[in-house]
GROMACS .gro file of N, CA and C in nm:
model
  537
    1LYS      N    1  24.083   4.220  -8.336
    1LYS     CA    2  24.190   4.264  -8.254
    1LYS      C    3  24.160   4.279  -8.108
    2ASP      N    4  24.261   4.267  -8.018
    2ASP     CA    5  24.235   4.272  -7.877
    2ASP      C    6  24.196   4.424  -7.835
    3PRO      N    7  24.081   4.453  -7.794
    3PRO     CA    8  24.047   4.606  -7.762
    3PRO      C    9  24.137   4.652  -7.650
    4GLY      N   10  24.200   4.574  -7.575
    4GLY     CA   11  24.295   4.624  -7.468
    4GLY      C   12  24.431   4.635  -7.523
    5LYS      N   13  24.462   4.598  -7.633
    5LYS     CA   14  24.595   4.611  -7.706
    5LYS      C   15  24.604   4.736  -7.767
    6ARG      N   16  24.717   4.816  -7.722
    6ARG     CA   17  24.724   4.950  -7.815
    6ARG      C   18  24.816   4.921  -7.932
    7PRO      N   19  24.786   4.976  -8.039
    7PRO     CA   20  24.883   4.948  -8.158
    7PRO      C   21  25.012   5.008  -8.133
    8ALA      N   22  25.114   4.952  -8.204
    8ALA     CA   23  25.237   5.018  -8.202
    8ALA      C   24  25.240   5.163  -8.251
    9GLY      N   25  25.319   5.242  -8.206
    9GLY     CA   26  25.325   5.381  -8.242
    9GLY      C   27  25.365   5.399  -8.399
   10PRO      N   28  25.318   5.498  -8.478
   10PRO     CA   29  25.331   5.510  -8.609
   10PRO      C   30  25.488   5.539  -8.647
   11GLY      N   31  25.559   5.594  -8.548
   11GLY     CA   32  25.698   5.627  -8.568
   11GLY      C   33  25.785   5.500  -8.555
   12THR      N   34  25.744   5.400  -8.506
   12THR     CA   35  25.838   5.278  -8.474
   12THR      C   36  25.825   5.186  -8.607
   13ALA      N   37  25.912   5.097  -8.602
   13ALA     CA   38  25.920   5.002  -8.712
   13ALA      C   39  25.801   4.897  -8.713
   14ALA      N   40  25.769   4.861  -8.588
   14ALA     CA   41  25.646   4.777  -8.562
   14ALA      C   42  25.518   4.853  -8.602
   15GLY      N   43  25.518   4.974  -8.577
   15GLY     CA   44  25.387   5.052  -8.625
   15GLY      C   45  25.383   5.070  -8.767
   16ARG      N   46  25.498   5.091  -8.840
   16ARG     CA   47  25.505   5.098  -8.990
   16ARG      C   48  25.472   4.964  -9.046
   17GLU      N   49  25.510   4.856  -8.998
   17GLU     CA   50  25.488   4.724  -9.041
   17GLU      C   51  25.342   4.705  -9.033
   18GLU      N   52  25.280   4.726  -8.923
   18GLU     CA   53  25.144   4.711  -8.898
   18GLU      C   54  25.050   4.796  -8.999
   19ALA      N   55  25.100   4.928  -9.008
   19ALA     CA   56  25.022   4.995  -9.111
   19ALA      C   57  25.029   4.965  -9.249
   20ALA      N   58  25.140   4.896  -9.282
   20ALA     CA   59  25.160   4.837  -9.428
   20ALA      C   60  25.082   4.725  -9.460
   21ARG      N   61  25.063   4.631  -9.344
   21ARG     CA   62  24.992   4.513  -9.374
   21ARG      C   63  24.843   4.514  -9.326
   22ASP      N   64  24.821   4.580  -9.212
   22ASP     CA   65  24.672   4.572  -9.158
   22ASP      C   66  24.580   4.656  -9.266
   23LEU      N   67  24.522   4.583  -9.343
   23LEU     CA   68  24.436   4.664  -9.429
   23LEU      C   69  24.285   4.677  -9.375
   24ALA      N   70  24.256   4.611  -9.271
   24ALA     CA   71  24.133   4.640  -9.202
   24ALA      C   72  24.120   4.767  -9.122
   25THR      N   73  24.246   4.842  -9.104
   25THR     CA   74  24.239   4.954  -9.040
   25THR      C   75  24.271   5.072  -9.131
   26SER      N   76  24.198   5.181  -9.119
   26SER     CA   77  24.233   5.307  -9.185
   26SER      C   78  24.338   5.363  -9.123
   27VAL      N   79  24.437   5.429  -9.199
   27VAL     CA   80  24.551   5.491  -9.146
   27VAL      C   81  24.564   5.618  -9.206
   28VAL      N   82  24.586   5.726  -9.107
   28VAL     CA   83  24.613   5.867  -9.151
   28VAL      C   84  24.766   5.875  -9.124
   29VAL      N   85  24.843   5.920  -9.217
   29VAL     CA   86  24.981   5.940  -9.203
   29VAL      C   87  25.018   6.096  -9.218
   30THR      N   88  25.052   6.154  -9.130
   30THR     CA   89  25.103   6.296  -9.132
   30THR      C   90  25.251   6.300  -9.082
   31ALA      N   91  25.326   6.353  -9.172
   31ALA     CA   92  25.479   6.347  -9.141
   31ALA      C   93  25.546   6.436  -9.234
   32GLY      N   94  25.660   6.484  -9.206
   32GLY     CA   95  25.742   6.581  -9.294
   32GLY      C   96  25.789   6.509  -9.417
   33ALA      N   97  25.848   6.591  -9.508
   33ALA     CA   98  25.915   6.533  -9.641
   33ALA      C   99  26.021   6.432  -9.582
   34GLY      N  100  26.022   6.325  -9.674
   34GLY     CA  101  26.130   6.223  -9.671
   34GLY      C  102  26.113   6.126  -9.550
   35THR      N  103  26.001   6.119  -9.496
   35THR     CA  104  25.995   6.032  -9.379
   35THR      C  105  25.933   5.892  -9.424
   36GLY      N  106  25.894   5.878  -9.535
   36GLY     CA  107  25.833   5.739  -9.577
   36GLY      C  108  25.702   5.727  -9.615
   37LYS      N  109  25.620   5.842  -9.611
   37LYS     CA  110  25.477   5.838  -9.639
   37LYS      C  111  25.452   5.766  -9.778
   38THR      N  112  25.521   5.796  -9.875
   38THR     CA  113  25.488   5.740 -10.007
   38THR      C  114  25.533   5.589 -10.000
   39SER      N  115  25.628   5.548  -9.937
   39SER     CA  116  25.681   5.418  -9.928
   39SER      C  117  25.564   5.336  -9.860
   40LEU      N  118  25.499   5.382  -9.757
   40LEU     CA  119  25.404   5.320  -9.680
   40LEU      C  120  25.279   5.296  -9.768
   41LEU      N  121  25.236   5.407  -9.857
   41LEU     CA  122  25.139   5.399  -9.943
   41LEU      C  123  25.151   5.284 -10.039
   42VAL      N  124  25.276   5.277 -10.096
   42VAL     CA  125  25.317   5.175 -10.192
   42VAL      C  126  25.298   5.039 -10.134
   43GLU      N  127  25.350   5.026 -10.016
   43GLU     CA  128  25.342   4.889  -9.943
   43GLU      C  129  25.203   4.849  -9.916
   44ARG      N  130  25.109   4.946  -9.884
   44ARG     CA  131  24.973   4.920  -9.859
   44ARG      C  132  24.912   4.860  -9.992
   45ILE      N  133  24.947   4.946 -10.093
   45ILE     CA  134  24.875   4.909 -10.232
   45ILE      C  135  24.929   4.773 -10.270
   46LEU      N  136  25.052   4.758 -10.249
   46LEU     CA  137  25.098   4.621 -10.295
   46LEU      C  138  25.043   4.501 -10.208
   47THR      N  139  25.016   4.527 -10.076
   47THR     CA  140  24.955   4.431  -9.985
   47THR      C  141  24.806   4.395 -10.048
   48HIS      N  142  24.746   4.511 -10.088
   48HIS     CA  143  24.610   4.487 -10.120
   48HIS      C  144  24.609   4.406 -10.262
   49VAL      N  145  24.690   4.445 -10.348
   49VAL     CA  146  24.684   4.393 -10.483
   49VAL      C  147  24.745   4.247 -10.493
   50LEU      N  148  24.864   4.233 -10.431
   50LEU     CA  149  24.949   4.112 -10.451
   50LEU      C  150  24.920   4.011 -10.344
   51VAL      N  151  24.869   4.051 -10.223
   51VAL     CA  152  24.832   3.946 -10.123
   51VAL      C  153  24.692   3.924 -10.113
   52ARG      N  154  24.611   4.023 -10.100
   52ARG     CA  155  24.472   4.009 -10.088
   52ARG      C  156  24.402   3.991 -10.235
   53GLY      N  157  24.466   4.031 -10.330
   53GLY     CA  158  24.410   4.009 -10.471
   53GLY      C  159  24.316   4.104 -10.506
   54THR      N  160  24.310   4.227 -10.455
   54THR     CA  161  24.223   4.326 -10.488
   54THR      C  162  24.268   4.382 -10.635
   55PRO      N  163  24.187   4.392 -10.719
   55PRO     CA  164  24.232   4.454 -10.850
   55PRO      C  165  24.265   4.592 -10.840
   56LEU      N  166  24.360   4.635 -10.898
   56LEU     CA  167  24.409   4.760 -10.910
   56LEU      C  168  24.300   4.869 -10.929
   57SER      N  169  24.209   4.837 -11.010
   57SER     CA  170  24.096   4.913 -11.041
   57SER      C  171  23.988   4.945 -10.932
   58ARG      N  172  24.020   4.874 -10.827
   58ARG     CA  173  23.917   4.895 -10.713
   58ARG      C  174  23.986   4.985 -10.604
   59ILE      N  175  24.110   5.033 -10.625
   59ILE     CA  176  24.188   5.102 -10.526
   59ILE      C  177  24.196   5.263 -10.578
   60ALA      N  178  24.172   5.349 -10.491
   60ALA     CA  179  24.186   5.492 -10.521
   60ALA      C  180  24.300   5.543 -10.434
   61ALA      N  181  24.406   5.591 -10.490
   61ALA     CA  182  24.527   5.651 -10.410
   61ALA      C  183  24.537   5.794 -10.444
   62ILE      N  184  24.489   5.876 -10.352
   62ILE     CA  185  24.457   6.013 -10.387
   62ILE      C  186  24.565   6.094 -10.303
   63THR      N  187  24.635   6.193 -10.362
   63THR     CA  188  24.745   6.271 -10.298
   63THR      C  189  24.679   6.425 -10.343
   64PHE      N  190  24.764   6.516 -10.286
   64PHE     CA  191  24.732   6.667 -10.301
   64PHE      C  192  24.790   6.721 -10.424
   65THR      N  193  24.912   6.683 -10.459
   65THR     CA  194  24.962   6.744 -10.579
   65THR      C  195  24.996   6.651 -10.682
   66ARG      N  196  25.013   6.719 -10.808
   66ARG     CA  197  25.042   6.626 -10.921
   66ARG      C  198  25.181   6.570 -10.912
   67LYS      N  199  25.258   6.642 -10.863
   67LYS     CA  200  25.413   6.573 -10.839
   67LYS      C  201  25.390   6.461 -10.750
   68ALA      N  202  25.339   6.470 -10.647
   68ALA     CA  203  25.317   6.359 -10.543
   68ALA      C  204  25.248   6.234 -10.622
   69ALA      N  205  25.137   6.257 -10.698
   69ALA     CA  206  25.048   6.165 -10.769
   69ALA      C  207  25.145   6.104 -10.856
   70ALA      N  208  25.226   6.174 -10.943
   70ALA     CA  209  25.311   6.098 -11.041
   70ALA      C  210  25.413   6.019 -10.981
   71GLU      N  211  25.477   6.064 -10.871
   71GLU     CA  212  25.577   5.976 -10.796
   71GLU      C  213  25.505   5.854 -10.741
   72LEU      N  214  25.387   5.874 -10.685
   72LEU     CA  215  25.330   5.748 -10.640
   72LEU      C  216  25.297   5.661 -10.745
   73ARG      N  217  25.241   5.697 -10.859
   73ARG     CA  218  25.226   5.613 -10.962
   73ARG      C  219  25.357   5.548 -11.012
   74GLU      N  220  25.461   5.621 -11.024
   74GLU     CA  221  25.576   5.572 -11.082
   74GLU      C  222  25.632   5.456 -10.973
   75ARG      N  223  25.622   5.485 -10.853
   75ARG     CA  224  25.681   5.395 -10.756
   75ARG      C  225  25.610   5.262 -10.740
   76VAL      N  226  25.464   5.280 -10.767
   76VAL     CA  227  25.391   5.152 -10.767
   76VAL      C  228  25.424   5.065 -10.888
   77GLU      N  229  25.452   5.135 -11.007
   77GLU     CA  230  25.483   5.062 -11.130
   77GLU      C  231  25.624   5.017 -11.111
   78ASP      N  232  25.730   5.071 -11.058
   78ASP     CA  233  25.850   5.022 -11.027
   78ASP      C  234  25.840   4.897 -10.926
   79ALA      N  235  25.761   4.912 -10.826
   79ALA     CA  236  25.740   4.794 -10.725
   79ALA      C  237  25.685   4.674 -10.788
   80LEU      N  238  25.577   4.705 -10.874
   80LEU     CA  239  25.519   4.584 -10.945
   80LEU      C  240  25.630   4.524 -11.030
   81GLU      N  241  25.694   4.589 -11.117
   81GLU     CA  242  25.790   4.531 -11.205
   81GLU      C  243  25.910   4.479 -11.129
   82ARG      N  244  25.952   4.510 -11.019
   82ARG     CA  245  26.049   4.462 -10.932
   82ARG      C  246  25.999   4.315 -10.891
   83THR      N  247  25.880   4.322 -10.851
   83THR     CA  248  25.801   4.199 -10.788
   83THR      C  249  25.801   4.099 -10.906
   84ILE      N  250  25.777   4.129 -11.026
   84ILE     CA  251  25.781   4.038 -11.138
   84ILE      C  252  25.909   3.984 -11.167
   85ALA      N  253  26.011   4.083 -11.157
   85ALA     CA  254  26.159   4.028 -11.172
   85ALA      C  255  26.207   3.939 -11.067
   86LEU      N  256  26.174   3.977 -10.933
   86LEU     CA  257  26.226   3.887 -10.834
   86LEU      C  258  26.151   3.752 -10.838
   87GLY      N  259  26.036   3.745 -10.900
   87GLY     CA  260  25.967   3.618 -10.911
   87GLY      C  261  26.025   3.520 -11.018
   88ARG      N  262  26.085   3.588 -11.111
   88ARG     CA  263  26.155   3.514 -11.206
   88ARG      C  264  26.309   3.470 -11.174
   89ARG      N  265  26.370   3.567 -11.115
   89ARG     CA  266  26.512   3.523 -11.073
   89ARG      C  267  26.533   3.599 -10.928
   90PRO      N  268  26.519   3.525 -10.822
   90PRO     CA  269  26.542   3.571 -10.693
   90PRO      C  270  26.678   3.641 -10.686
   91GLU      N  271  26.682   3.763 -10.631
   91GLU     CA  272  26.819   3.825 -10.604
   91GLU      C  273  26.809   3.871 -10.439
   92PRO      N  274  26.910   3.910 -10.400
   92PRO     CA  275  26.914   3.957 -10.256
   92PRO      C  276  26.817   4.075 -10.257
   93LEU      N  277  26.750   4.090 -10.146
   93LEU     CA  278  26.654   4.192 -10.120
   93LEU      C  279  26.726   4.323 -10.070
   94GLU      N  280  26.684   4.442 -10.118
   94GLU     CA  281  26.745   4.565 -10.084
   94GLU      C  282  26.643   4.649  -9.995
   95ALA      N  283  26.684   4.676  -9.866
   95ALA     CA  284  26.599   4.739  -9.764
   95ALA      C  285  26.543   4.883  -9.830
   96ASP      N  286  26.605   4.954  -9.920
   96ASP     CA  287  26.554   5.083  -9.961
   96ASP      C  288  26.452   5.071 -10.083
   97LYS      N  289  26.418   4.951 -10.126
   97LYS     CA  290  26.322   4.949 -10.225
   97LYS      C  291  26.179   4.902 -10.168
   98ASP      N  292  26.075   4.971 -10.223
   98ASP     CA  293  25.947   4.945 -10.181
   98ASP      C  294  25.900   4.798 -10.186
   99ALA      N  295  25.925   4.751 -10.303
   99ALA     CA  296  25.890   4.612 -10.334
   99ALA      C  297  25.955   4.504 -10.248
  100ASP      N  298  26.087   4.541 -10.220
  100ASP     CA  299  26.168   4.435 -10.135
  100ASP      C  300  26.116   4.445  -9.991
  101ARG      N  301  26.096   4.553  -9.938
  101ARG     CA  302  26.037   4.551  -9.802
  101ARG      C  303  25.907   4.470  -9.796
  102PHE      N  304  25.830   4.488  -9.896
  102PHE     CA  305  25.704   4.401  -9.910
  102PHE      C  306  25.737   4.266  -9.919
  103LEU      N  307  25.826   4.229 -10.009
  103LEU     CA  308  25.852   4.089 -10.035
  103LEU      C  309  25.921   4.019  -9.915
  104ALA      N  310  25.991   4.095  -9.830
  104ALA     CA  311  26.061   4.035  -9.723
  104ALA      C  312  25.961   3.970  -9.627
  105ARG      N  313  25.829   4.006  -9.635
  105ARG     CA  314  25.733   3.960  -9.544
  105ARG      C  315  25.662   3.832  -9.599
  106LEU      N  316  25.706   3.786  -9.720
  106LEU     CA  317  25.635   3.681  -9.770
  106LEU      C  318  25.736   3.564  -9.792
  107ASP      N  319  25.680   3.440  -9.781
  107ASP     CA  320  25.748   3.323  -9.809
  107ASP      C  321  25.750   3.295  -9.956
  108GLU      N  322  25.809   3.195  -9.991
  108GLU     CA  323  25.844   3.156 -10.142
  108GLU      C  324  25.721   3.158 -10.221
  109ALA      N  325  25.615   3.075 -10.164
  109ALA     CA  326  25.487   3.061 -10.229
  109ALA      C  327  25.402   3.206 -10.249
  110GLY      N  328  25.423   3.279 -10.129
  110GLY     CA  329  25.364   3.421 -10.145
  110GLY      C  330  25.423   3.516 -10.240
  111ARG      N  331  25.564   3.480 -10.255
  111ARG     CA  332  25.637   3.566 -10.359
  111ARG      C  333  25.603   3.519 -10.500
  112SER      N  334  25.574   3.399 -10.513
  112SER     CA  335  25.534   3.344 -10.655
  112SER      C  336  25.401   3.393 -10.685
  113LEU      N  337  25.307   3.401 -10.593
  113LEU     CA  338  25.176   3.443 -10.612
  113LEU      C  339  25.166   3.592 -10.641
  114ALA      N  340  25.253   3.655 -10.567
  114ALA     CA  341  25.261   3.810 -10.582
  114ALA      C  342  25.322   3.847 -10.726
  115ALA      N  343  25.407   3.762 -10.767
  115ALA     CA  344  25.469   3.792 -10.902
  115ALA      C  345  25.358   3.778 -11.006
  116GLY      N  346  25.285   3.663 -11.000
  116GLY     CA  347  25.176   3.659 -11.089
  116GLY      C  348  25.077   3.754 -11.089
  117ARG      N  349  25.034   3.805 -10.968
  117ARG     CA  350  24.929   3.912 -10.963
  117ARG      C  351  25.003   4.052 -11.002
  118ALA      N  352  25.128   4.069 -10.982
  118ALA     CA  353  25.189   4.188 -11.027
  118ALA      C  354  25.192   4.197 -11.195
  119ARG      N  355  25.189   4.087 -11.249
  119ARG     CA  356  25.184   4.090 -11.402
  119ARG      C  357  25.046   4.158 -11.447
  120ALA      N  358  24.942   4.096 -11.384
  120ALA     CA  359  24.800   4.151 -11.407
  120ALA      C  360  24.791   4.296 -11.380
  121ALA      N  361  24.855   4.337 -11.269
  121ALA     CA  362  24.838   4.466 -11.217
  121ALA      C  363  24.903   4.570 -11.299
  122VAL      N  364  25.033   4.535 -11.356
  122VAL     CA  365  25.100   4.623 -11.440
  122VAL      C  366  25.019   4.664 -11.561
  123THR      N  367  24.936   4.553 -11.630
  123THR     CA  368  24.861   4.582 -11.737
  123THR      C  369  24.745   4.666 -11.706
  124ALA      N  370  24.698   4.682 -11.576
  124ALA     CA  371  24.587   4.761 -11.536
  124ALA      C  372  24.626   4.902 -11.478
  125LEU      N  373  24.759   4.928 -11.470
  125LEU     CA  374  24.819   5.040 -11.408
  125LEU      C  375  24.772   5.180 -11.476
  126ASP      N  376  24.762   5.176 -11.616
  126ASP     CA  377  24.717   5.304 -11.687
  126ASP      C  378  24.577   5.345 -11.650
  127ALA      N  379  24.491   5.252 -11.601
  127ALA     CA  380  24.366   5.288 -11.580
  127ALA      C  381  24.342   5.304 -11.408
  128ALA      N  382  24.440   5.288 -11.336
  128ALA     CA  383  24.438   5.295 -11.187
  128ALA      C  384  24.410   5.443 -11.147
  129SER      N  385  24.328   5.454 -11.042
  129SER     CA  386  24.304   5.583 -10.995
  129SER      C  387  24.410   5.627 -10.886
  130ILE      N  388  24.525   5.679 -10.947
  130ILE     CA  389  24.639   5.731 -10.868
  130ILE      C  390  24.643   5.853 -10.917
  131SER      N  391  24.591   5.970 -10.836
  131SER     CA  392  24.582   6.107 -10.886
  131SER      C  393  24.560   6.201 -10.775
  132THR      N  394  24.553   6.319 -10.809
  132THR     CA  395  24.518   6.425 -10.705
  132THR      C  396  24.374   6.421 -10.678
  133ILE      N  397  24.318   6.487 -10.580
  133ILE     CA  398  24.182   6.478 -10.531
  133ILE      C  399  24.108   6.552 -10.654
  134HIS      N  400  24.162   6.643 -10.715
  134HIS     CA  401  24.090   6.714 -10.831
  134HIS      C  402  24.077   6.627 -10.944
  135GLY      N  403  24.186   6.547 -10.964
  135GLY     CA  404  24.182   6.448 -11.079
  135GLY      C  405  24.074   6.338 -11.054
  136PHE      N  406  24.084   6.293 -10.929
  136PHE     CA  407  23.982   6.193 -10.895
  136PHE      C  408  23.840   6.245 -10.908
  137ALA      N  409  23.808   6.352 -10.851
  137ALA     CA  410  23.677   6.411 -10.858
  137ALA      C  411  23.643   6.429 -11.005
  138GLY      N  412  23.729   6.476 -11.075
  138GLY     CA  413  23.708   6.504 -11.247
  138GLY      C  414  23.679   6.370 -11.302
  139ASP      N  415  23.753   6.258 -11.267
  139ASP     CA  416  23.721   6.130 -11.328
  139ASP      C  417  23.571   6.085 -11.302
  140ILE      N  418  23.532   6.100 -11.165
  140ILE     CA  419  23.401   6.060 -11.132
  140ILE      C  420  23.292   6.146 -11.206
  141LEU      N  421  23.319   6.269 -11.213
  141LEU     CA  422  23.225   6.357 -11.280
  141LEU      C  423  23.216   6.317 -11.440
  142ARG      N  424  23.328   6.289 -11.492
  142ARG     CA  425  23.331   6.250 -11.632
  142ARG      C  426  23.250   6.122 -11.652
  143ARG      N  427  23.277   6.022 -11.572
  143ARG     CA  428  23.195   5.899 -11.581
  143ARG      C  429  23.057   5.911 -11.559
  144HIS      N  430  23.010   6.010 -11.485
  144HIS     CA  431  22.874   6.023 -11.444
  144HIS      C  432  22.833   6.174 -11.490
  145ALA      N  433  22.879   6.212 -11.604
  145ALA     CA  434  22.851   6.353 -11.657
  145ALA      C  435  22.700   6.376 -11.662
  146ARG      N  436  22.617   6.300 -11.718
  146ARG     CA  437  22.480   6.311 -11.726
  146ARG      C  438  22.414   6.342 -11.596
  147GLU      N  439  22.448   6.242 -11.495
  147GLU     CA  440  22.383   6.255 -11.375
  147GLU      C  441  22.429   6.387 -11.291
  148ALA      N  442  22.542   6.408 -11.322
  148ALA     CA  443  22.593   6.537 -11.254
  148ALA      C  444  22.568   6.666 -11.323
  149GLY      N  445  22.521   6.651 -11.434
  149GLY     CA  446  22.474   6.770 -11.513
  149GLY      C  447  22.595   6.862 -11.568
  150VAL      N  448  22.697   6.783 -11.591
  150VAL     CA  449  22.810   6.874 -11.656
  150VAL      C  450  22.857   6.800 -11.796
  151ASP      N  451  22.916   6.888 -11.871
  151ASP     CA  452  22.965   6.846 -11.987
  151ASP      C  453  23.075   6.754 -11.981
  152VAL      N  454  23.066   6.637 -12.048
  152VAL     CA  455  23.165   6.520 -12.031
  152VAL      C  456  23.317   6.573 -12.061
  153GLY      N  457  23.324   6.681 -12.146
  153GLY     CA  458  23.460   6.735 -12.192
  153GLY      C  459  23.521   6.853 -12.095
  154PHE      N  460  23.444   6.870 -11.981
  154PHE     CA  461  23.485   6.977 -11.905
  154PHE      C  462  23.639   6.974 -11.861
  155GLN      N  463  23.697   7.088 -11.821
  155GLN     CA  464  23.837   7.081 -11.780
  155GLN      C  465  23.850   7.160 -11.640
  156VAL      N  466  23.940   7.113 -11.570
  156VAL     CA  467  23.952   7.197 -11.438
  156VAL      C  468  24.053   7.307 -11.462
  157ASP      N  469  24.001   7.419 -11.421
  157ASP     CA  470  24.097   7.541 -11.438
  157ASP      C  471  24.160   7.569 -11.303
  158ASP      N  472  24.294   7.550 -11.306
  158ASP     CA  473  24.376   7.573 -11.195
  158ASP      C  474  24.426   7.716 -11.180
  159GLY      N  475  24.397   7.799 -11.285
  159GLY     CA  476  24.449   7.931 -11.287
  159GLY      C  477  24.361   8.047 -11.227
  160PRO      N  478  24.376   8.161 -11.269
  160PRO     CA  479  24.302   8.277 -11.227
  160PRO      C  480  24.158   8.264 -11.236
  161GLY      N  481  24.116   8.194 -11.340
  161GLY     CA  482  23.966   8.173 -11.356
  161GLY      C  483  23.907   8.096 -11.236
  162ALA      N  484  23.983   8.005 -11.193
  162ALA     CA  485  23.934   7.914 -11.065
  162ALA      C  486  23.920   8.011 -10.939
  163ASP      N  487  24.030   8.094 -10.928
  163ASP     CA  488  24.031   8.191 -10.814
  163ASP      C  489  23.920   8.285 -10.824
  164ALA      N  490  23.890   8.338 -10.943
  164ALA     CA  491  23.784   8.440 -10.951
  164ALA      C  492  23.645   8.368 -10.921
  165LEU      N  493  23.631   8.249 -10.971
  165LEU     CA  494  23.498   8.166 -10.956
  165LEU      C  495  23.488   8.143 -10.799
  166PHE      N  496  23.607   8.110 -10.735
  166PHE     CA  497  23.593   8.077 -10.609
  166PHE      C  498  23.550   8.200 -10.526
  167GLU      N  499  23.611   8.311 -10.536
  167GLU     CA  500  23.569   8.436 -10.472
  167GLU      C  501  23.426   8.473 -10.498
  168GLU      N  502  23.375   8.451 -10.617
  168GLU     CA  503  23.237   8.485 -10.651
  168GLU      C  504  23.146   8.395 -10.571
  169MET      N  505  23.176   8.265 -10.573
  169MET     CA  506  23.084   8.161 -10.511
  169MET      C  507  23.103   8.164 -10.352
  170TRP      N  508  23.229   8.194 -10.310
  170TRP     CA  509  23.245   8.212 -10.177
  170TRP      C  510  23.154   8.329 -10.114
  171ALA      N  511  23.185   8.438 -10.190
  171ALA     CA  512  23.090   8.552 -10.137
  171ALA      C  513  22.935   8.537 -10.140
  172ALA      N  514  22.897   8.458 -10.242
  172ALA     CA  515  22.744   8.409 -10.247
  172ALA      C  516  22.705   8.328 -10.143
  173TYR      N  517  22.801   8.223 -10.103
  173TYR     CA  518  22.779   8.141  -9.998
  173TYR      C  519  22.768   8.195  -9.859
  174ILE      N  520  22.875   8.300  -9.834
  174ILE     CA  521  22.870   8.378  -9.703
  174ILE      C  522  22.739   8.451  -9.712
  175GLU      N  523  22.706   8.522  -9.803
  175GLU     CA  524  22.578   8.604  -9.811
  175GLU      C  525  22.449   8.518  -9.768
  176ASP      N  526  22.445   8.392  -9.827
  176ASP     CA  527  22.341   8.304  -9.810
  176ASP      C  528  22.341   8.254  -9.663
  177VAL      N  529  22.459   8.203  -9.609
  177VAL     CA  530  22.466   8.162  -9.472
  177VAL      C  531  22.446   8.272  -9.365
  178LEU      N  532  22.517   8.384  -9.387
  178LEU     CA  533  22.522   8.480  -9.287
  178LEU      C  534  22.420   8.590  -9.301
  179GLY      N  535  22.372   8.609  -9.424
  179GLY     CA  536  22.263   8.704  -9.454
  179GLY      C  537  22.337   8.841  -9.485
   0.00000   0.00000   0.00000
């Protein structure tokens, strides 16, 4: 990249386009509800998997809530399935669909390649790391339970037990740090 060139602002169409396709750059997206954060994540995942050829198993998409993680997983699945469908029978593209915005940037050969890669990605979707930060950390700990010194069957407690444990450990930490 030209170091003197400033990237387009994130709120602009050009900025969104750049964030969706420029995978060499890490992007932090902060915005209110309904502004397109999930759509942008879906498009970045599609670009990784369907253009670059990154296996879905090599991508971690982490959100803060279970609801957001479930929506992201569903939208990735829908976009992959729509990419396959459009590879079989081209239809007019719809601007409000994640897959269609992604496919609009590709030529015919790119769409064909994307459809083939989407078939493989759909079969790998169940094993994909699209989860909350707690779920992601839990998966890592389960895969490396022995090294982490935890029981492979542990469960995350989101209820009052977690709050009580936090209070206990926080108090111990403050005592240790502050005396």
